Short mmCIF file of C-alpha atoms and ligand atoms in Angstrom, two decimals:
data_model
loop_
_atom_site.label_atom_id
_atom_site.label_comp_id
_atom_site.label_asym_id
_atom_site.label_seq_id
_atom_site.Cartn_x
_atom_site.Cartn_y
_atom_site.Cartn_z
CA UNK A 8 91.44 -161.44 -142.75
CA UNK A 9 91.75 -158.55 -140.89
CA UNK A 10 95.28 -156.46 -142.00
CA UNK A 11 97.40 -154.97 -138.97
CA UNK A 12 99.91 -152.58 -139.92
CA UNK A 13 103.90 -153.55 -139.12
CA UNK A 14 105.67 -150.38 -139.06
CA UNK A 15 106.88 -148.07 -136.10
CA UNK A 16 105.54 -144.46 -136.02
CA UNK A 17 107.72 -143.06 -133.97
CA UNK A 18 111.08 -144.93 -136.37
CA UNK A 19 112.66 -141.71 -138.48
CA UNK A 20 115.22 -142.51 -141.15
CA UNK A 21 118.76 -143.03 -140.16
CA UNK A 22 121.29 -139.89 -140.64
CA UNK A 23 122.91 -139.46 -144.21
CA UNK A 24 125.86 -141.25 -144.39
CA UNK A 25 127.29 -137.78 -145.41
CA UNK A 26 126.07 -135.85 -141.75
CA UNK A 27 127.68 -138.74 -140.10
CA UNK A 28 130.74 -138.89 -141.48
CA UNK A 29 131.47 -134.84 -140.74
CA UNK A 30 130.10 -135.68 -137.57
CA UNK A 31 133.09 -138.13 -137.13
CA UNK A 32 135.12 -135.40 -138.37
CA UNK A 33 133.92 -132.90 -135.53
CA UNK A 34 134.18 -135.87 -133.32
CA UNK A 35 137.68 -136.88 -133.98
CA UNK A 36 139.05 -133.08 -133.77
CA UNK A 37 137.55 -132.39 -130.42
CA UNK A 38 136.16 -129.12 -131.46
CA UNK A 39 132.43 -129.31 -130.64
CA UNK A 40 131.85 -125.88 -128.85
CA UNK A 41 130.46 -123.40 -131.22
CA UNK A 42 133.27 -120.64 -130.52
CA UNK A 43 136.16 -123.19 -130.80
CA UNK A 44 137.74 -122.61 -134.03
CA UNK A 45 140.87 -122.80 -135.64
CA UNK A 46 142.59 -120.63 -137.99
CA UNK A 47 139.99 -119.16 -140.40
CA UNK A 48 137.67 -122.12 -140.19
CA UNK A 49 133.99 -120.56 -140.26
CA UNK A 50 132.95 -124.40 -138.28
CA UNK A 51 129.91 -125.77 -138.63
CA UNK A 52 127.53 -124.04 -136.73
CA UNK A 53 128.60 -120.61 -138.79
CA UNK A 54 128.09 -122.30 -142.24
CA UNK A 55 124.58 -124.37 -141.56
CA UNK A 56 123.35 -120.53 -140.42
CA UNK A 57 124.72 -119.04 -143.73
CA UNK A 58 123.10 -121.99 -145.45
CA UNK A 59 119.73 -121.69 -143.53
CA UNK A 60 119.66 -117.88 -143.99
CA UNK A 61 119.64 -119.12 -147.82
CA UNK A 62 117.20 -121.54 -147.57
CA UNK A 63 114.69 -118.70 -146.03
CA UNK A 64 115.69 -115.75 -147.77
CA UNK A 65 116.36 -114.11 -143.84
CA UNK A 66 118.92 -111.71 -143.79
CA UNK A 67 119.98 -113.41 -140.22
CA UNK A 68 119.63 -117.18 -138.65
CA UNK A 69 120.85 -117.96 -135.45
CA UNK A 70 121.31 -121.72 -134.89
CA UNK A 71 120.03 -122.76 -131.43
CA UNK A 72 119.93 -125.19 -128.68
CA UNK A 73 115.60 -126.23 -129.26
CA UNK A 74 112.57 -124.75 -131.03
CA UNK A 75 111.61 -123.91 -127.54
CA UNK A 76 114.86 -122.11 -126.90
CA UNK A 77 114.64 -120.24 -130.13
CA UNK A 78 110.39 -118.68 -129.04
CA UNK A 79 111.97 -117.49 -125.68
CA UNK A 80 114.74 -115.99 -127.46
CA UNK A 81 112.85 -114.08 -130.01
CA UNK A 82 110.33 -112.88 -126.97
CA UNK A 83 113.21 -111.77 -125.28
CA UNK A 84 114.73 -110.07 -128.23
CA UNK A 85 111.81 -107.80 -128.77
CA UNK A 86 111.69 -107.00 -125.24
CA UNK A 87 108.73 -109.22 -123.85
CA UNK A 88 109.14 -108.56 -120.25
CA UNK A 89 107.50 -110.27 -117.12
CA UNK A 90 103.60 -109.89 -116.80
CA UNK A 91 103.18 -108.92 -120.32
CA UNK A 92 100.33 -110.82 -122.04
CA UNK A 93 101.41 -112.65 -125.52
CA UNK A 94 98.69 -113.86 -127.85
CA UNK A 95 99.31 -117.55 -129.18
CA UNK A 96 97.33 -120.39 -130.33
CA UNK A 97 95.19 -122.72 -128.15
CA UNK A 98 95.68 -125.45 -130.67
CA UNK A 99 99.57 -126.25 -130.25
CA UNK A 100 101.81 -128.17 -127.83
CA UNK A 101 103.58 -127.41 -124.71
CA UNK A 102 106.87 -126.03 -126.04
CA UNK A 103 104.52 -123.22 -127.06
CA UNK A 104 103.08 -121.95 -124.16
CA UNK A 105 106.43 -123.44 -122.83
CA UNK A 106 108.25 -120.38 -124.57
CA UNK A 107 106.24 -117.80 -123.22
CA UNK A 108 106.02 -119.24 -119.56
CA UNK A 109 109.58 -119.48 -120.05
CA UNK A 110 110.30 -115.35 -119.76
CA UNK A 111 107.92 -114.97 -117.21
CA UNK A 112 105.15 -113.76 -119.68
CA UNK A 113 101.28 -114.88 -119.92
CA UNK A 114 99.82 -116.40 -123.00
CA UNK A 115 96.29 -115.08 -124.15
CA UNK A 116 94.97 -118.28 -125.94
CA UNK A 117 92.96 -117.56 -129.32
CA UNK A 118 90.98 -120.33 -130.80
CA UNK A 119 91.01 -122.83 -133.64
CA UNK A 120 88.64 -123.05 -136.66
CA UNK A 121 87.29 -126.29 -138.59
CA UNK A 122 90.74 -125.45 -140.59
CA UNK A 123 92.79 -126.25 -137.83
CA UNK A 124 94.09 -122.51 -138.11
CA UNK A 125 94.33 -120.16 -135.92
CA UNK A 126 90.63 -118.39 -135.87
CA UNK A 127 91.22 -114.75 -137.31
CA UNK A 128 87.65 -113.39 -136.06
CA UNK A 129 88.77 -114.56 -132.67
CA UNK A 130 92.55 -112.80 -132.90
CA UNK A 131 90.90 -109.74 -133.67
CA UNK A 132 88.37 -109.58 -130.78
CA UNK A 133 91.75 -109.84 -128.84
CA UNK A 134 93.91 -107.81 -130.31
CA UNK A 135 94.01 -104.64 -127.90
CA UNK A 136 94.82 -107.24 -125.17
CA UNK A 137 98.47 -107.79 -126.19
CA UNK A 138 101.36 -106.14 -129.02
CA UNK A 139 102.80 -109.38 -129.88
CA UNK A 140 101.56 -112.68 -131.14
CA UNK A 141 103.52 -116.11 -130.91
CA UNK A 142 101.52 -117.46 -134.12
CA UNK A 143 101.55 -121.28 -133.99
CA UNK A 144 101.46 -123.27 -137.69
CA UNK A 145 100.44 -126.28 -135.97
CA UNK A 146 100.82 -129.46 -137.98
CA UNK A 147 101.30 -127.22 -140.48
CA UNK A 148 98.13 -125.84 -141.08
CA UNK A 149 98.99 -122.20 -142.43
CA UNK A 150 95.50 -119.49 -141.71
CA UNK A 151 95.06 -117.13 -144.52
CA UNK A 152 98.51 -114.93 -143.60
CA UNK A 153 98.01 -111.71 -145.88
CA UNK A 154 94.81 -111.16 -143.23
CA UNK A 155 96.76 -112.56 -140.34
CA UNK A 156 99.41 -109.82 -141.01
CA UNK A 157 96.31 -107.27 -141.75
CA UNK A 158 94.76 -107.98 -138.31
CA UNK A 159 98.40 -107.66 -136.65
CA UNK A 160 99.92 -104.58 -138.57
CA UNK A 161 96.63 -102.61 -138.16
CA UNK A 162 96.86 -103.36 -134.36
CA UNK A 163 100.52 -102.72 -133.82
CA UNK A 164 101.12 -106.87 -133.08
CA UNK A 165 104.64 -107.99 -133.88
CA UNK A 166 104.09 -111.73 -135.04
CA UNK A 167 106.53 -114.59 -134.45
CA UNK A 168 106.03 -117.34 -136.25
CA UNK A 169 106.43 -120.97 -134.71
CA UNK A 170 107.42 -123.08 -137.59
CA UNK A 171 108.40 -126.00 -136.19
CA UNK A 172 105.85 -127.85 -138.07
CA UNK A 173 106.17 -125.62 -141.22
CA UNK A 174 109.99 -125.77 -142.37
CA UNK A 175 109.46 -125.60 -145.86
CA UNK A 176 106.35 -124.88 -145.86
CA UNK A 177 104.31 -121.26 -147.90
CA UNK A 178 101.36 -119.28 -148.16
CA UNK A 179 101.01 -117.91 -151.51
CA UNK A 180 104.72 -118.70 -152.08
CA UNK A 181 105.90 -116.55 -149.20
CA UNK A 182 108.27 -119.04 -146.78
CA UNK A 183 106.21 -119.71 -143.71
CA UNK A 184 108.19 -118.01 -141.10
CA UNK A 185 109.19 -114.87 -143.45
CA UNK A 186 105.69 -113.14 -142.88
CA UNK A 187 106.38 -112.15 -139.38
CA UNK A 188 108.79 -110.23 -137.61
CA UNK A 189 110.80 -113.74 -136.31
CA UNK A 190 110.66 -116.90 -137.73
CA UNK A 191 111.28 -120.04 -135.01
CA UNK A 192 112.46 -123.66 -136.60
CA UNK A 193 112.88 -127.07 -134.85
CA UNK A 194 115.30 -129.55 -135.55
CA UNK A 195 114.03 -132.19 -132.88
CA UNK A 196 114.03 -135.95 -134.04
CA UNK A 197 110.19 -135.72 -134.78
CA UNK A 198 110.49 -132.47 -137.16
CA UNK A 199 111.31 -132.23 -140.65
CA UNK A 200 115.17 -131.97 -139.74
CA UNK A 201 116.51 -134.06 -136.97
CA UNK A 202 119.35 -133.56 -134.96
CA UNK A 203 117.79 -134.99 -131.68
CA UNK A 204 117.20 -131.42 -130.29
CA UNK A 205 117.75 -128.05 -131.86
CA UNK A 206 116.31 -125.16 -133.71
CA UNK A 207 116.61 -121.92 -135.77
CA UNK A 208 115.36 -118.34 -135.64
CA UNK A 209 115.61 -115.94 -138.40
CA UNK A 210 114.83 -112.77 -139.20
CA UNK A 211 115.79 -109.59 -141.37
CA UNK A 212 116.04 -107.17 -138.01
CA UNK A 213 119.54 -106.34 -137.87
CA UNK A 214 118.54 -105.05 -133.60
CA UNK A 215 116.40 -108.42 -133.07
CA UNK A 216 119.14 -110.66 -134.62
CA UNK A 217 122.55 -108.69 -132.68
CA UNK A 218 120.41 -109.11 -129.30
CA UNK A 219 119.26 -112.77 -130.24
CA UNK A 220 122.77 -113.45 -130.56
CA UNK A 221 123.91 -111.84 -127.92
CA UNK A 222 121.57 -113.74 -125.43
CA UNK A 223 122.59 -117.31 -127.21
CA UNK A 224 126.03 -116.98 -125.57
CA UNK A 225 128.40 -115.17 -127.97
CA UNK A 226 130.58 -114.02 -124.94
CA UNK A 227 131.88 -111.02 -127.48
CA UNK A 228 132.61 -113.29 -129.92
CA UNK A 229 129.71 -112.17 -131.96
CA UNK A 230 131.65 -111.93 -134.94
CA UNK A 231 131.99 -115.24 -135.77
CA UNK A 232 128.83 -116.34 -135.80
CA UNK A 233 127.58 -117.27 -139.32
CA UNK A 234 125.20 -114.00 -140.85
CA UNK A 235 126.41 -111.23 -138.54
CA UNK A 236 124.12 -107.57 -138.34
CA UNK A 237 126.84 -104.27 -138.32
CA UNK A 238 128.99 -103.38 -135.56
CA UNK A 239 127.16 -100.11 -134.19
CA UNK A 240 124.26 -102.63 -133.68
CA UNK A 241 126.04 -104.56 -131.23
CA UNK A 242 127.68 -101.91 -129.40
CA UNK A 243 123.54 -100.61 -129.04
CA UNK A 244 122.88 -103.73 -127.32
CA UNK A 245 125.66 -105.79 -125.80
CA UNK A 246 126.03 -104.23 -123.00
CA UNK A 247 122.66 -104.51 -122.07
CA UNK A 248 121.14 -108.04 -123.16
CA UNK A 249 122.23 -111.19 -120.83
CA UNK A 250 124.04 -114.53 -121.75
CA UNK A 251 121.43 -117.15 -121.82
CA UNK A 252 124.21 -120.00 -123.68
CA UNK A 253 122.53 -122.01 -125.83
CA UNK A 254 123.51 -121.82 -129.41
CA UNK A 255 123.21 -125.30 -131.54
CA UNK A 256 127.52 -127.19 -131.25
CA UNK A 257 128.87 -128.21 -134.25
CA UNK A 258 127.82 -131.74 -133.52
CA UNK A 259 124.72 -130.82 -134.19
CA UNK A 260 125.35 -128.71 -137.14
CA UNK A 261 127.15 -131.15 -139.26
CA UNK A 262 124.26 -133.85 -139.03
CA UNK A 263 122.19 -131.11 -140.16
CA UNK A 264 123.90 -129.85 -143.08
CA UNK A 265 123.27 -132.36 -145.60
CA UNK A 266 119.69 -132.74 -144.20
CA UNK A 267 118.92 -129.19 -145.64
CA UNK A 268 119.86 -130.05 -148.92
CA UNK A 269 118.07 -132.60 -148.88
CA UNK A 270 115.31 -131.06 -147.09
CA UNK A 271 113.06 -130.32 -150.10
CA UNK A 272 112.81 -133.57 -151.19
CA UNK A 273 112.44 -134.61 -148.46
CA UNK A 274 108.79 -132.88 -148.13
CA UNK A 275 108.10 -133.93 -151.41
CA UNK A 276 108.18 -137.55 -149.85
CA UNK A 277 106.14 -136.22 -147.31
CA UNK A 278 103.63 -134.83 -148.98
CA UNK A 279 103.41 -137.75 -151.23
CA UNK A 280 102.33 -139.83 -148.22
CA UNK A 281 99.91 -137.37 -147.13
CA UNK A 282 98.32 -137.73 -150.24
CA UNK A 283 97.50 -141.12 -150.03
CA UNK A 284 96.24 -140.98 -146.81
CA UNK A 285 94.34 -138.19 -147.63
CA UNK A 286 92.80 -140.25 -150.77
CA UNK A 287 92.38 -142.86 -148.68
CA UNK A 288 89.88 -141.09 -145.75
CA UNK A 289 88.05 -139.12 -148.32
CA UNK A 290 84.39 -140.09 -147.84
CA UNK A 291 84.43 -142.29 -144.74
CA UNK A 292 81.78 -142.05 -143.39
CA UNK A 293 81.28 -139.70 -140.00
CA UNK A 294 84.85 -138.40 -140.86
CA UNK A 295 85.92 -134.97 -142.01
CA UNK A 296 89.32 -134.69 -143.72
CA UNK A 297 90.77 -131.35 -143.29
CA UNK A 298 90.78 -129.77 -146.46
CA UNK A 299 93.80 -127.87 -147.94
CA UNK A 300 94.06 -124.66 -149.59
CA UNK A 301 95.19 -124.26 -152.55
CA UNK A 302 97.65 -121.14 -151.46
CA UNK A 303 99.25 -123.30 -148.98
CA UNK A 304 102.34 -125.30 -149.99
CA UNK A 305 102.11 -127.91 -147.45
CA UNK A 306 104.51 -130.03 -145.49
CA UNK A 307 102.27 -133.55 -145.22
CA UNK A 308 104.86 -135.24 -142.28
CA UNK A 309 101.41 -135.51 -140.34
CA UNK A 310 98.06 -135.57 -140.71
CA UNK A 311 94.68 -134.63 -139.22
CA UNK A 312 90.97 -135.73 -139.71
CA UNK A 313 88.02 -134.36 -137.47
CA UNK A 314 85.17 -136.84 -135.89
CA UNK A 315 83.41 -133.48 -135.02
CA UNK A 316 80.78 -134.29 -132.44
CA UNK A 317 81.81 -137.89 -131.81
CA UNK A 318 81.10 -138.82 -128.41
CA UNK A 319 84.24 -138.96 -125.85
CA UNK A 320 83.80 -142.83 -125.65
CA UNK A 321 83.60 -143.35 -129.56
CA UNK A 322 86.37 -141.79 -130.61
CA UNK A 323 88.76 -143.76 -127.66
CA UNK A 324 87.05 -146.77 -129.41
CA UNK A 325 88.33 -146.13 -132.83
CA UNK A 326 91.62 -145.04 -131.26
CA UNK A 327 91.80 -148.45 -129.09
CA UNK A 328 89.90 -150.48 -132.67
CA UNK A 329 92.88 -148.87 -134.57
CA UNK A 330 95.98 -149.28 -132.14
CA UNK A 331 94.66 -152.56 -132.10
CA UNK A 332 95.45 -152.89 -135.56
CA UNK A 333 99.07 -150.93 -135.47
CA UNK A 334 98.00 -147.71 -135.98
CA UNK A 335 98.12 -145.07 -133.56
CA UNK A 336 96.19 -142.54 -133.57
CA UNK A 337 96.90 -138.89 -131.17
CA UNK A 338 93.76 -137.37 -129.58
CA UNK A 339 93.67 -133.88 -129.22
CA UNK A 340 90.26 -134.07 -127.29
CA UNK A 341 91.48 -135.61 -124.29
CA UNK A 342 91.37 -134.41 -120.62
CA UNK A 343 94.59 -135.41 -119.65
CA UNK A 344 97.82 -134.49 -121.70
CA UNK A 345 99.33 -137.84 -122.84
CA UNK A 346 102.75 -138.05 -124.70
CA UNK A 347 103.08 -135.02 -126.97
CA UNK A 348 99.05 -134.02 -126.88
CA UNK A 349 98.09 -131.56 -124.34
CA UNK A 350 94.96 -129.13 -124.72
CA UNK A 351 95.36 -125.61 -123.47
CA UNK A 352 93.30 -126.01 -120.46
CA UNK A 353 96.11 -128.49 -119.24
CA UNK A 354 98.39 -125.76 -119.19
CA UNK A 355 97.52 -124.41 -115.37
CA UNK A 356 100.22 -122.39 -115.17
CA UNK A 357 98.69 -120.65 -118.52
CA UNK A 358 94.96 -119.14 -117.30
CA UNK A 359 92.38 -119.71 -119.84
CA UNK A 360 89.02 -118.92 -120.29
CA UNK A 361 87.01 -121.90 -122.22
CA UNK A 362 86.18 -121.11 -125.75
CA UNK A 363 83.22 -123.26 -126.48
CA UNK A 364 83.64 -123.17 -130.43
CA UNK A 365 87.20 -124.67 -130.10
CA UNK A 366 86.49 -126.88 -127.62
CA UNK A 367 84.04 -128.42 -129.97
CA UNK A 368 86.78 -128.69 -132.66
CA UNK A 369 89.81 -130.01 -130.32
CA UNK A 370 87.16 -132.83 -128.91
CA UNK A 371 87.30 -133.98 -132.73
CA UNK A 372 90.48 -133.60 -133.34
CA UNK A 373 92.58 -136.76 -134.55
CA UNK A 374 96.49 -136.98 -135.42
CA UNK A 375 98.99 -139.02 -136.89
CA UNK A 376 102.58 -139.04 -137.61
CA UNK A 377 103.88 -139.83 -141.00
CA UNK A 378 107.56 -140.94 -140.75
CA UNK A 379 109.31 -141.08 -144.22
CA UNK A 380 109.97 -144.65 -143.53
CA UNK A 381 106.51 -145.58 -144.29
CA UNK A 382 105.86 -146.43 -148.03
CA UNK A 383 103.59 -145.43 -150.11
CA UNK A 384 101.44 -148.79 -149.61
CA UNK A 385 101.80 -148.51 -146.03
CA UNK A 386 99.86 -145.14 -146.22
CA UNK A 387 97.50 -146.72 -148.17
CA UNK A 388 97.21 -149.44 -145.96
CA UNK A 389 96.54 -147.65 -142.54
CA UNK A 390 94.32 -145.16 -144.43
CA UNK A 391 91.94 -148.40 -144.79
CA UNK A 392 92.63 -149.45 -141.30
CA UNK A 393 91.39 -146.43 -140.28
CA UNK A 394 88.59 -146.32 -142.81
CA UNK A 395 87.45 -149.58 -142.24
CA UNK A 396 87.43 -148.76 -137.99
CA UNK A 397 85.71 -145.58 -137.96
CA UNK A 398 83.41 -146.78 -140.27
CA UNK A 399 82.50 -149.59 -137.91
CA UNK A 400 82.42 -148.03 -134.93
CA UNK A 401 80.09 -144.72 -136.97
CA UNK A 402 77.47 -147.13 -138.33
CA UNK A 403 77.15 -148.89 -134.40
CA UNK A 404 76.46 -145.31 -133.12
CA UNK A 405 74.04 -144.37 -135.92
C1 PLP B 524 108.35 -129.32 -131.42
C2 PLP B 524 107.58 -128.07 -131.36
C3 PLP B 524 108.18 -126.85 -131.03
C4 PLP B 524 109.61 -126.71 -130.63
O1 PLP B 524 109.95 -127.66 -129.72
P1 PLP B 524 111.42 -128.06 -129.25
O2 PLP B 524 111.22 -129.44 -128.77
O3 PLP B 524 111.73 -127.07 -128.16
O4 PLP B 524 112.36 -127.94 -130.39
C5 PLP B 524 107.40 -125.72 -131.10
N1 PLP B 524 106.11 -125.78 -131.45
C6 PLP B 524 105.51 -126.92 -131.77
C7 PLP B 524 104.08 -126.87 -132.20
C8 PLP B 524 106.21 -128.11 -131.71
O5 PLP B 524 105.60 -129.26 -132.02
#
């Protein structure tokens, strides 16, 4: 009696009955542009940046169009211009090195450690080739940041943070996304606040946030938006810094309201699930979980193991065992991107040079999605499907 697992990884929970029903309300009053206000009304938009700005402890947050929208606006705000190199992970995802292709600038890939953070020896070796770093939390694996920030002040690197894996996640207490210069938030279906596509940037800059939302399409309507630097900042920059439209509607903002209320409870969940599968791979033979530090608060909505040094047709046959049984599995090892995974040496328009040490580690890396509408027995479950599979398919190679 072999179990196969039922449930859909890609299946998020509906809406809150509460985001839908003020998304009626901006629905039925034909007001869905983030300028078009009545009255005094602050809209939507305004008050889910006020309320985000809370929730980080930022002094601004802009409400945007995508995660990806929100990297190429902070690049932009702190003057990346064409040609100029930009230091970023080489384990992410596309929207990444997306961001940075995106303004006509050239990432500089640095490499990943057995961690699955960003390797700090390796940033430092590069860190006369570029002044800013796009730092990547991917799957929410936060690198020892008082060091990261060491490296980075000491070599005159302003740091953005990509937290679209991280929302309400810490190091040491400190808000992922608060150590850095800019922090950049996704709100795509997938991330741990969904509004089908979106994002957030904050910072405390009062220069960084007038030109941010300047370039998201305030027209000169600045004023409105919801956390709003001084006037003489604005008459510094606006005559200078393009419209590039593409601040969140209010759509958008009102199904997203009453998800960050709910938000930290929301990771509780998650990390509750994490747990278990966590519990549940510990010890399997031939498989490394990742292990987490204890100054990380983490967000568990997915989770990685390592088959370091598998062999390329093993670890396709626990993927393929394991699909088999319902649960799939991401490969970060493989040669061709495939749905979300892509390895940095897919990214032609990106050169790279191959970094033999990470290579190893990507090869090994495995990835899986944990949607809140798995249970707690679920996780268990697919943690022994997965047990039970790479346990097979390690004693056959041994
Ligand atoms: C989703 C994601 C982003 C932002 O992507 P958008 O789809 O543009 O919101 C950024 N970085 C990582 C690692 C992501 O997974």
């Amino acid at each position: 009696m072999t179990e196969v697992f039922k449930g859909e990884f890609t299946q998020q929970e509906p809406i809150p009955d509460e985001g839908i029903e003020a998304a009626l309300k901006v629905l039925k009053s034909g007001r869905l542009h983030r300028y078009n206000l009545v009255g005094g009304e602050p809209g939507e938009v305004s008050l889910l940046e006020r309320e985000f700005a809370a929730y980080t402890g930022a002094r601004y947050a802009l409400a945007v169009a995508s995660g990806g929208y929100a990297m190429a606006t902070a690049l932009r705000a702190i003057g990346v211009r064409p040609g100029d190199k930009v230091l970023t992970n080489a384990f992410t995802l596309a929207p990444v090195p997306g961001a940075i292709a995106s303004v006509c600038a050239v990432p500089v890939f640095v490499g990943v450690t057995e961690d699955l953070t960003i390797d700090l020896e390796d940033l430092a070796a590069k860190a006369d080739q570029a002044d800013v770093l796009m730092l990547s939390h991917m799957r929410s694996h936060i690198c020892d940041m008082e060091c990261l920030m060491a490296i980075c002040d000491a070599a005159g690197i302003t740091v953005i943070e990509d937290c679209a894996h991280t929302m309400g996640a810490a190091w040491k207490g400190h808000a992922s996304g608060r150590w850095g210069k800019i922090g950049c938030y996704s709100t795509q279906t997938y991330k741990h606040m969904n509004s089908g596509e979106g994002g957030f940037l904050v910072t405390d800059d009062d220069e960084v946030a007038a030109r941010a939302i300047v370039l998201s399409g305030s027209y000169m309507l600045y004023g409105r938006n919801g956390t709003v630097p001084p006037a003489e900042v604005f008459e510094r920059v606006k005559y200078d810094t393009p419209n590039v439209s593409g601040r969140m509607d209010h759509l958008r903002a009102a199904i997203l309201r009453p998800q960050l209320r709910a938000l930290d409870a929301q990771c509780e969940k998650w990390n509750a699930r994490y747990r278990v599968v966590e519990d549940g791979l510990r010890g399997t033979p031939g498989l490394r979980v990742v292990e987490r530090p204890a100054a990380e608060t983490i967000v568990g909505s997915s989770i990685q193991f390592l088959l370091l040094d598998w062999t390329e047709a093993a670890v396709s046959e626990v993927l393929k065992r394991c699909f088999d049984r319902g649960v799939e599995l991401k490969w970060f090892g493989g040669a061709e991107p495939s749905g979300f995974t892509s390895r940095y040496d897919s990214w032609r328009y990106a050169p790279s040079v191959r970094m033999p040490a990470s290579d190893r580690i990507l090869r090994g890396i495995v990835d899986m999605r944990l949607p809140l509408t798995f249970s707690l027995e679920d996780c268990a479950q697919i943690a022994r499907i997965i047990r039970g599979e790479v346990g097979a398919v390690f004693q056959a190679q041994t």
